[in-house]
XYZ file of C-alpha atoms in Angstrom:
126
model
C 11.747 -3.307 -0.407
C 8.365 -3.464 -2.092
C 7.604 -2.034 -5.509
C 4.055 -1.197 -6.473
C 2.789 -0.597 -9.997
C -0.734 0.647 -10.630
C -2.662 0.251 -13.858
C -6.199 0.524 -15.162
C -6.805 4.237 -14.961
C -8.339 6.212 -17.786
C -11.167 8.430 -18.953
C -14.732 7.337 -18.265
C -18.129 8.983 -18.329
C -20.073 9.599 -15.161
C -21.882 6.441 -14.114
C -19.251 4.230 -15.676
C -16.826 1.773 -14.116
C -13.110 1.185 -13.929
C -10.981 -1.500 -12.353
C -7.608 -0.502 -11.015
C -4.859 -3.017 -10.374
C -1.773 -2.784 -8.219
C 0.958 -5.331 -8.788
C 3.423 -5.757 -5.941
C 6.879 -7.260 -5.784
C 8.117 -9.297 -2.860
C 7.454 -12.667 -1.335
C 5.537 -11.445 1.707
C 2.733 -9.628 -0.087
C 0.052 -11.615 1.719
C 1.142 -10.193 5.060
C 1.015 -6.534 4.000
C -1.822 -4.169 4.530
C -2.812 -2.620 1.197
C -4.570 0.657 0.609
C -5.816 2.904 -2.150
C -5.567 6.665 -1.847
C -6.330 9.443 -4.275
C -5.304 13.021 -4.850
C -7.463 15.357 -6.871
C -6.325 18.648 -8.408
C -5.418 21.091 -5.671
C -6.376 18.642 -2.951
C -4.545 16.654 -0.329
C -4.101 12.929 -0.673
C -7.090 11.158 0.813
C -7.894 7.638 1.908
C -10.223 5.594 -0.287
C -10.130 2.002 0.930
C -7.808 -0.551 2.507
C -7.630 -4.292 2.986
C -5.578 -5.991 5.629
C -3.851 -9.354 5.477
C -6.753 -11.113 7.184
C -9.190 -9.694 4.646
C -10.653 -6.982 6.816
C -11.577 -3.905 4.823
C -12.236 -0.271 5.566
C -13.878 2.205 3.209
C -14.076 5.951 3.111
C -17.660 7.201 3.156
C -17.244 8.424 -0.411
C -16.407 4.885 -1.544
C -19.001 2.867 0.330
C -21.492 1.147 -1.927
C -19.607 2.043 -5.106
C -16.028 0.796 -4.726
C -14.789 -2.675 -3.842
C -11.276 -3.667 -2.870
C -9.969 -7.195 -3.238
C -6.619 -8.931 -3.204
C -5.122 -11.935 -4.945
C -2.242 -13.076 -2.793
C -1.229 -15.780 -5.249
C -0.536 -13.102 -7.859
C 0.619 -10.304 -5.530
C -2.125 -8.017 -6.764
C -4.735 -5.795 -5.188
C -7.715 -4.501 -7.123
C -10.065 -1.566 -6.846
C -13.372 -1.975 -8.650
C -15.028 1.405 -9.044
C -18.649 1.630 -10.133
C -21.075 4.524 -10.514
C -18.191 6.903 -10.965
C -18.738 10.609 -10.438
C -16.787 13.635 -11.696
C -15.611 14.230 -8.121
C -13.827 10.865 -8.257
C -11.379 12.407 -10.719
C -7.911 12.070 -9.204
C -4.611 10.286 -9.343
C -5.100 6.989 -7.555
C -2.225 5.549 -5.557
C -1.659 2.079 -4.225
C 0.151 1.808 -0.895
C 1.511 -0.988 1.261
C 2.001 -1.143 4.991
C 4.411 -3.599 6.564
C 2.802 -6.119 8.910
C 1.682 -4.573 12.163
C -0.463 -5.712 15.038
C -3.332 -3.344 14.280
C -6.549 -5.067 13.301
C -8.289 -2.087 11.778
C -6.877 -0.921 8.406
C -5.087 2.408 8.540
C -6.443 5.512 6.835
C -3.438 7.819 7.313
C -1.023 8.055 4.373
C 1.890 8.515 6.783
C 1.367 5.001 8.147
C 2.052 3.347 4.803
C 5.591 2.384 3.904
C 5.550 1.943 0.140
C 3.765 3.766 -2.669
C 3.159 3.287 -6.348
C 3.546 5.998 -8.951
C -0.184 6.522 -9.346
C -2.683 6.146 -12.157
C -4.942 8.911 -13.442
C -8.706 8.486 -13.302
C -10.793 11.109 -15.061
C -14.576 11.056 -14.909
C -16.387 13.317 -17.355
C -19.852 14.681 -16.715
């Protein structure tokens, strides 16, 4: 069982930055694929970015050039640095973990992730 706890959300003006953190329990964190998803008001949960155990990353088009994912395996933490935030980035952001699989390319489908955090609210004002 893996527990995920997100933090770092808040209210920021358009153009500002936030850094989200996701702390994970468990001794095999380094082998898990980790992803960030978000769900805006009245919208479905959507993929933002993921990083696999080997360091390979995959970004949604909306995140490219503005968001950066990283992981610290020594501290069981994954980060999401968000710059140049826009009002349309307003959403609850969720951290997710996928148990080790043979796929090389990070998954974008929420259904393929095994564990989820409770989410952290990000609000970007115009």
